[in-house]
Amino acid sequence: MAALVNKIVLLSFMLVPIFVMMDGVESFKFIPRAVIGIENQLPNLKLTIHCKDKYRDNGFHTLAPGENYRFGFITAPFFIKRTQWFCLFSWHGESRNFDIYVEERDDCSYCQWLIRKSGPCKYYATHLDCYQWKTTGQHERQGRKMLLISNTSIQQEPPLSLQPLNSQGRD
């Protein structure tokens, strides 16, 4: 009987990480999740989005006017409130960045954002909360470890010229 109990306990410890890694599974409601919706409200301009957090990078996505982009993620447990995602928004030669999800500020399971030239607006059923664009490097959670935005540039750097390890600079 004790062996059966030990197997059940061991199995439950093995399944918990699997459930946590299953980010897209909707049936596990006890895992805190958030979904971010971003709508391009720039008139006649395509919007390029690059969103990431400290660990993950969603890559680049381009939206036509009126188009939406959605992504989801697992948030920190309810008592920590430290999940943060930021995005670089680019259109017609301009670039702006904004912390699209700061758990201390947003704390929603579905957040819909409308992207405008003046700034991003968070959509609610009864009103909009509009924000100013952030300056480069400025993040909502000042005083804590800043997120790196060094690789959010749209332009790619040229590759480094490499030499063999045994090279002394002569042929």
Coordinates of N, CA and C in Angstrom, one line a residue:
M1 N 0.8 -1.2 0.0 CA 0.0 0.0 0.0 C 0.9 1.3 0.0
A2 N 2.0 1.2 0.8 CA 2.9 2.4 0.9 C 3.5 2.6 -0.5
A3 N 3.8 1.6 -1.2 CA 4.4 1.7 -2.5 C 3.5 2.4 -3.5
L4 N 2.2 2.1 -3.4 CA 1.2 2.7 -4.3 C 1.1 4.2 -4.0
V5 N 1.1 4.6 -2.7 CA 1.0 6.0 -2.3 C 2.3 6.7 -2.8
N6 N 3.4 6.1 -2.7 CA 4.7 6.7 -3.1 C 4.6 7.0 -4.6
K7 N 4.1 6.0 -5.4 CA 4.0 6.1 -6.8 C 3.0 7.3 -7.2
I8 N 2.0 7.4 -6.5 CA 1.0 8.5 -6.8 C 1.6 9.8 -6.5
V9 N 2.3 9.9 -5.4 CA 2.9 11.2 -5.0 C 4.0 11.6 -6.1
L10 N 4.8 10.6 -6.4 CA 5.8 10.8 -7.5 C 5.2 11.2 -8.8
L11 N 4.1 10.6 -9.2 CA 3.5 10.9 -10.4 C 2.9 12.3 -10.4
S12 N 2.4 12.7 -9.3 CA 1.8 14.1 -9.2 C 2.9 15.1 -9.3
F13 N 4.1 14.9 -8.7 CA 5.2 15.8 -8.8 C 5.7 15.9 -10.3
M14 N 5.6 14.8 -11.0 CA 6.1 14.8 -12.4 C 5.1 15.5 -13.3
L15 N 3.8 15.5 -13.0 CA 2.8 16.1 -13.8 C 2.7 17.6 -13.7
V16 N 3.0 18.1 -12.5 CA 2.9 19.6 -12.3 C 3.8 20.3 -13.3
P17 N 5.0 20.0 -13.5 CA 5.8 20.8 -14.5 C 5.2 20.6 -15.9
I18 N 4.7 19.5 -16.2 CA 4.1 19.3 -17.5 C 2.9 20.3 -17.7
F19 N 2.0 20.4 -16.7 CA 0.9 21.3 -16.8 C 1.4 22.8 -16.9
V20 N 2.4 23.1 -16.2 CA 2.9 24.5 -16.2 C 3.5 24.8 -17.6
M21 N 4.1 23.8 -18.3 CA 4.7 24.0 -19.6 C 3.6 24.1 -20.7
M22 N 2.4 23.6 -20.4 CA 1.3 23.5 -21.4 C 0.6 24.9 -21.4
D23 N 1.3 25.9 -22.0 CA 0.8 27.2 -22.0 C -0.5 27.4 -22.7
G24 N -0.7 26.6 -23.8 CA -1.9 26.8 -24.6 C -3.1 26.0 -24.1
V25 N -3.0 25.3 -23.1 CA -4.1 24.4 -22.6 C -5.1 25.3 -21.8
E26 N -6.3 25.3 -22.2 CA -7.3 26.2 -21.6 C -8.0 25.5 -20.4
S27 N -7.9 24.2 -20.3 CA -8.7 23.4 -19.3 C -8.1 23.6 -17.9
F28 N -6.9 24.0 -17.7 CA -6.3 24.1 -16.4 C -6.4 25.5 -15.9
K29 N -7.5 25.9 -15.3 CA -7.8 27.2 -14.9 C -7.1 27.7 -13.6
F30 N -6.4 26.7 -12.9 CA -5.7 27.1 -11.7 C -4.4 27.7 -12.0
I31 N -3.9 27.6 -13.3 CA -2.7 28.2 -13.7 C -3.0 29.6 -14.2
P32 N -2.5 30.7 -13.5 CA -2.8 32.1 -13.9 C -2.2 32.4 -15.3
R33 N -3.1 32.9 -16.2 CA -2.8 33.2 -17.5 C -3.2 34.6 -17.9
A34 N -2.6 35.1 -18.9 CA -3.1 36.4 -19.5 C -3.0 36.3 -21.0
V35 N -3.9 36.9 -21.7 CA -3.9 37.0 -23.1 C -3.9 38.5 -23.5
I36 N -3.0 38.9 -24.4 CA -2.9 40.3 -24.8 C -3.4 40.4 -26.3
G37 N -4.3 41.3 -26.5 CA -4.8 41.6 -27.9 C -4.3 42.9 -28.3
I38 N -3.7 43.0 -29.5 CA -3.2 44.3 -30.0 C -3.9 44.6 -31.3
E39 N -4.5 45.8 -31.4 CA -5.2 46.1 -32.7 C -4.5 47.4 -33.3
N40 N -4.2 47.3 -34.6 CA -3.6 48.4 -35.3 C -4.7 49.4 -35.6
Q41 N -4.6 50.6 -35.0 CA -5.6 51.7 -35.3 C -4.8 52.9 -35.9
L42 N -3.8 52.6 -36.6 CA -3.1 53.6 -37.4 C -3.7 53.7 -38.7
P43 N -4.2 54.9 -39.1 CA -4.9 54.9 -40.4 C -4.0 54.8 -41.6
N44 N -4.3 53.8 -42.4 CA -3.5 53.5 -43.7 C -2.1 53.2 -43.5
L45 N -1.7 52.7 -42.3 CA -0.3 52.4 -42.0 C -0.2 51.0 -41.5
K46 N 0.8 50.2 -42.0 CA 1.1 48.9 -41.4 C 1.9 49.1 -40.1
L47 N 1.6 48.3 -39.1 CA 2.2 48.3 -37.8 C 3.0 47.0 -37.6
T48 N 4.3 47.2 -37.3 CA 5.1 46.1 -37.0 C 5.3 46.0 -35.4
I49 N 5.1 44.8 -34.9 CA 5.1 44.6 -33.4 C 6.2 43.6 -33.1
H50 N 7.0 43.9 -32.1 CA 8.0 43.0 -31.5 C 7.8 43.0 -30.0
C51 N 7.2 41.9 -29.5 CA 6.9 41.8 -28.0 C 7.8 40.7 -27.4
K52 N 8.2 41.0 -26.2 CA 9.0 40.0 -25.4 C 8.9 40.3 -23.9
D53 N 9.3 39.3 -23.2 CA 9.5 39.5 -21.7 C 11.0 39.1 -21.4
K54 N 11.3 39.0 -20.2 CA 12.7 38.7 -19.8 C 13.2 37.4 -20.4
Y55 N 12.3 36.4 -20.6 CA 12.7 35.1 -21.0 C 12.3 34.7 -22.5
R56 N 11.2 35.2 -22.9 CA 10.7 34.8 -24.2 C 10.6 36.0 -25.2
D57 N 10.7 35.7 -26.5 CA 10.6 36.7 -27.5 C 9.6 36.2 -28.5
N58 N 8.6 37.0 -28.8 CA 7.5 36.6 -29.7 C 7.8 36.9 -31.2
G59 N 8.9 37.5 -31.4 CA 9.3 37.8 -32.8 C 8.5 39.0 -33.4
F60 N 8.7 39.2 -34.7 CA 8.1 40.4 -35.3 C 6.8 39.9 -36.0
H61 N 5.8 40.8 -35.9 CA 4.5 40.6 -36.6 C 4.1 41.9 -37.2
T62 N 3.5 41.8 -38.4 CA 3.0 43.0 -39.1 C 1.5 43.0 -39.2
L63 N 0.9 44.1 -38.8 CA -0.6 44.2 -38.9 C -1.0 45.2 -39.9
A64 N -2.0 44.9 -40.7 CA -2.6 45.9 -41.5 C -3.5 46.8 -40.6
P65 N -4.0 47.9 -41.1 CA -4.9 48.7 -40.3 C -6.2 47.9 -40.0
G66 N -6.6 48.0 -38.7 CA -7.7 47.2 -38.2 C -7.5 45.8 -37.8
E67 N -6.3 45.3 -38.1 CA -6.0 43.9 -37.8 C -5.6 43.7 -36.4
N68 N -5.8 42.5 -35.9 CA -5.4 42.2 -34.5 C -4.3 41.1 -34.4
Y69 N -3.6 41.2 -33.3 CA -2.6 40.1 -33.0 C -2.8 39.8 -31.5
R70 N -2.8 38.5 -31.2 CA -3.0 38.0 -29.8 C -1.9 37.1 -29.4
F71 N -1.5 37.1 -28.2 CA -0.6 36.2 -27.6 C -0.9 36.0 -26.2
G72 N -0.6 34.9 -25.6 CA -0.8 34.5 -24.2 C 0.4 34.0 -23.5
F73 N 0.3 34.0 -22.2 CA 1.4 33.6 -21.4 C 0.9 33.3 -20.0
I74 N 1.7 32.5 -19.3 CA 1.4 32.2 -17.9 C 2.0 33.4 -17.0
T75 N 1.2 33.9 -16.1 CA 1.7 35.0 -15.2 C 2.2 34.4 -14.0
A76 N 2.9 35.3 -13.2 CA 3.4 34.9 -11.9 C 2.2 34.6 -11.0
P77 N 2.4 33.8 -9.9 CA 1.4 33.5 -8.9 C 0.8 34.8 -8.4
F78 N -0.4 34.7 -7.9 CA -1.2 35.9 -7.5 C -0.5 36.8 -6.5
F79 N 0.3 36.2 -5.6 CA 1.0 37.0 -4.6 C 2.3 37.7 -5.0
I80 N 2.8 37.3 -6.2 CA 4.1 37.9 -6.6 C 3.9 39.1 -7.5
K81 N 3.1 39.0 -8.5 CA 2.8 40.1 -9.4 C 4.0 40.8 -10.0
R82 N 4.8 40.0 -10.8 CA 6.0 40.6 -11.4 C 6.1 40.3 -12.9
T83 N 5.1 39.7 -13.5 CA 5.1 39.5 -14.9 C 5.1 40.8 -15.7
Q84 N 5.9 40.9 -16.7 CA 6.0 42.1 -17.5 C 6.4 41.8 -18.9
W85 N 5.6 42.3 -19.9 CA 5.9 42.2 -21.3 C 6.0 43.6 -21.9
F86 N 7.0 43.8 -22.8 CA 7.1 45.0 -23.4 C 7.2 44.8 -24.9
C87 N 6.8 45.8 -25.7 CA 6.7 45.7 -27.2 C 7.3 46.9 -27.8
L88 N 7.9 46.7 -29.0 CA 8.4 47.7 -29.8 C 7.4 47.8 -31.0
F89 N 6.9 49.0 -31.2 CA 5.9 49.3 -32.3 C 6.5 50.2 -33.3
S90 N 6.5 49.7 -34.6 CA 7.1 50.5 -35.6 C 6.1 50.7 -36.8
W91 N 6.2 51.9 -37.4 CA 5.4 52.2 -38.5 C 6.0 53.4 -39.3
H92 N 6.1 53.3 -40.6 CA 6.5 54.3 -41.5 C 7.7 55.1 -41.0
G93 N 8.8 54.5 -40.6 CA 10.0 55.1 -40.1 C 10.0 55.6 -38.7
E94 N 8.9 55.3 -37.9 CA 8.8 55.7 -36.5 C 8.8 54.4 -35.7
S95 N 9.4 54.5 -34.5 CA 9.4 53.4 -33.5 C 9.1 53.9 -32.1
R96 N 8.3 53.2 -31.4 CA 7.9 53.5 -30.0 C 7.9 52.2 -29.2
N97 N 8.1 52.3 -27.9 CA 8.0 51.1 -27.1 C 7.1 51.4 -25.9
F98 N 6.5 50.3 -25.4 CA 5.6 50.4 -24.3 C 5.5 49.1 -23.6
D99 N 5.4 49.2 -22.3 CA 5.2 47.9 -21.5 C 3.7 47.5 -21.6
I100 N 3.5 46.6 -22.5 CA 2.1 46.2 -22.8 C 1.4 45.4 -21.7
Y101 N 2.2 44.8 -20.9 CA 1.6 44.1 -19.7 C 2.5 44.2 -18.5
V102 N 2.0 44.9 -17.5 CA 2.7 45.0 -16.2 C 1.7 44.5 -15.2
E103 N 1.9 43.3 -14.6 CA 0.9 42.7 -13.8 C 0.4 43.6 -12.7
E104 N 1.3 44.4 -12.1 CA 0.9 45.3 -11.0 C -0.1 46.3 -11.5
R105 N 0.0 46.7 -12.8 CA -0.9 47.7 -13.4 C -2.1 47.1 -14.0
D106 N -1.9 46.0 -14.8 CA -3.0 45.4 -15.6 C -3.8 44.3 -14.9
D107 N -3.1 43.3 -14.5 CA -3.8 42.2 -13.7 C -5.1 41.8 -14.4
C108 N -5.1 41.5 -15.6 CA -6.3 41.0 -16.3 C -6.0 39.7 -17.1
S109 N -7.0 38.9 -17.3 CA -6.8 37.7 -18.0 C -6.9 37.9 -19.5
Y110 N -7.6 39.0 -19.9 CA -7.6 39.4 -21.3 C -7.5 40.9 -21.4
C111 N -6.4 41.4 -22.0 CA -6.2 42.8 -22.1 C -6.2 43.2 -23.6
Q112 N -7.1 44.1 -24.0 CA -7.1 44.5 -25.4 C -6.5 45.9 -25.5
W113 N -5.5 46.1 -26.4 CA -4.9 47.3 -26.6 C -5.1 47.8 -28.0
L114 N -5.4 49.1 -28.1 CA -5.5 49.8 -29.4 C -4.3 50.7 -29.6
I115 N -3.6 50.4 -30.7 CA -2.3 51.2 -30.9 C -2.6 52.4 -31.9
R116 N -2.3 53.5 -31.4 CA -2.5 54.8 -32.1 C -1.2 55.6 -32.1
K117 N -1.1 56.6 -33.0 CA 0.1 57.4 -33.1 C 0.4 58.1 -31.8
S118 N -0.7 58.5 -31.1 CA -0.5 59.3 -29.8 C -0.1 58.4 -28.7
G119 N -0.4 57.1 -28.8 CA 0.0 56.2 -27.7 C -1.0 55.0 -27.7
P120 N -0.6 54.0 -26.9 CA -1.5 52.8 -26.8 C -2.7 53.1 -25.8
C121 N -3.8 52.5 -26.1 CA -5.0 52.7 -25.3 C -5.5 51.3 -24.9
K122 N -5.8 51.1 -23.6 CA -6.3 49.9 -23.1 C -7.8 50.0 -23.2
Y123 N -8.4 49.0 -23.8 CA -9.9 49.0 -24.1 C -10.6 48.3 -22.9
Y124 N -11.6 49.0 -22.4 CA -12.6 48.5 -21.4 C -14.0 48.6 -22.1
A125 N -15.0 47.9 -21.6 CA -16.3 47.9 -22.1 C -16.9 49.3 -22.0
T126 N -16.5 50.1 -21.0 CA -17.1 51.4 -20.8 C -16.2 52.6 -21.2
H127 N -14.9 52.4 -21.3 CA -14.0 53.5 -21.5 C -12.6 53.0 -22.0
L128 N -11.8 53.9 -22.4 CA -10.4 53.6 -22.8 C -9.4 54.3 -21.8
D129 N -8.4 53.6 -21.4 CA -7.3 54.2 -20.7 C -6.1 54.4 -21.6
C130 N -5.8 55.6 -22.0 CA -4.7 55.9 -22.9 C -3.4 56.3 -22.2
Y131 N -2.3 55.8 -22.7 CA -1.0 56.1 -22.1 C -0.1 56.8 -23.1
Q132 N 1.0 57.4 -22.6 CA 2.0 58.0 -23.4 C 3.0 56.9 -23.8
W133 N 3.7 57.1 -24.9 CA 4.7 56.2 -25.3 C 5.9 56.3 -24.3
K134 N 6.6 55.3 -24.1 CA 7.7 55.3 -23.2 C 8.9 55.7 -23.9
T135 N 9.9 56.3 -23.3 CA 11.2 56.7 -23.9 C 12.0 55.4 -23.9
T136 N 13.0 55.3 -24.7 CA 13.8 54.1 -24.8 C 14.5 53.8 -23.5
G137 N 14.3 52.6 -23.0 CA 14.9 52.1 -21.8 C 14.0 52.4 -20.6
Q138 N 13.0 53.2 -20.7 CA 12.1 53.4 -19.5 C 11.1 52.3 -19.4
H139 N 11.0 51.7 -18.3 CA 10.0 50.7 -18.0 C 9.2 51.0 -16.8
E140 N 8.0 50.4 -16.8 CA 7.0 50.7 -15.7 C 7.6 50.4 -14.3
R141 N 8.3 49.4 -14.2 CA 8.7 49.0 -12.9 C 10.1 49.5 -12.6
Q142 N 10.2 50.8 -12.4 CA 11.5 51.5 -12.1 C 12.0 51.0 -10.7
G143 N 13.3 50.9 -10.5 CA 13.9 50.5 -9.3 C 14.1 49.0 -9.2
R144 N 13.5 48.2 -10.1 CA 13.7 46.8 -10.2 C 14.7 46.5 -11.4
K145 N 15.0 45.3 -11.5 CA 15.9 44.9 -12.6 C 15.3 45.3 -13.9
M146 N 15.9 46.1 -14.8 CA 15.4 46.5 -16.0 C 15.4 45.4 -17.1
L147 N 14.5 45.3 -17.9 CA 14.5 44.3 -19.0 C 15.4 44.8 -20.1
L148 N 16.1 43.9 -20.7 CA 17.0 44.2 -21.8 C 16.2 44.5 -23.1
I149 N 16.5 45.6 -23.7 CA 15.8 45.9 -25.0 C 16.9 46.0 -26.1
S150 N 18.0 45.5 -25.9 CA 19.1 45.7 -26.8 C 18.9 45.0 -28.2
N151 N 18.1 43.9 -28.2 CA 17.9 43.3 -29.5 C 16.5 43.5 -30.0
T152 N 15.9 44.6 -29.7 CA 14.6 44.9 -30.3 C 14.7 45.8 -31.5
S153 N 15.8 46.1 -32.0 CA 16.0 46.9 -33.2 C 15.5 46.2 -34.4
I154 N 14.9 47.0 -35.3 CA 14.4 46.4 -36.6 C 15.6 46.1 -37.5
Q155 N 16.6 47.0 -37.5 CA 17.7 46.8 -38.4 C 18.7 45.7 -37.9
Q156 N 19.1 44.9 -38.8 CA 20.0 43.8 -38.4 C 21.5 44.3 -38.5
E157 N 22.3 44.0 -37.5 CA 23.7 44.3 -37.6 C 24.4 43.4 -38.6
P158 N 25.5 43.9 -39.2 CA 26.2 43.0 -40.1 C 26.9 41.9 -39.3
P159 N 27.1 40.7 -39.9 CA 27.8 39.7 -39.2 C 29.2 40.0 -38.9
L160 N 29.8 39.5 -37.8 CA 31.1 39.7 -37.5 C 32.1 39.0 -38.5
S161 N 33.2 39.6 -38.8 CA 34.2 38.9 -39.6 C 35.0 38.0 -38.7
L162 N 35.0 36.7 -38.9 CA 35.7 35.7 -38.1 C 36.9 35.2 -38.7
Q163 N 37.9 35.0 -37.9 CA 39.2 34.4 -38.4 C 39.4 33.1 -37.7
P164 N 40.1 32.2 -38.3 CA 40.4 30.9 -37.6 C 41.1 31.1 -36.3
L165 N 41.0 30.2 -35.3 CA 41.6 30.4 -34.0 C 43.1 30.5 -34.1
N166 N 43.7 29.8 -35.1 CA 45.2 29.7 -35.1 C 45.7 30.9 -36.0
S167 N 44.9 31.8 -36.4 CA 45.3 32.9 -37.2 C 46.0 34.0 -36.4
Q168 N 47.1 34.5 -36.8 CA 47.9 35.5 -36.2 C 47.8 36.8 -36.9
G169 N 46.8 36.9 -37.8 CA 46.6 38.1 -38.6 C 47.4 38.1 -39.9
R170 N 48.0 37.0 -40.2 CA 48.7 36.9 -41.5 C 48.2 35.6 -42.2
D171 N 48.4 35.6 -43.6 CA 47.9 34.5 -44.4 C 48.8 33.4 -44.4

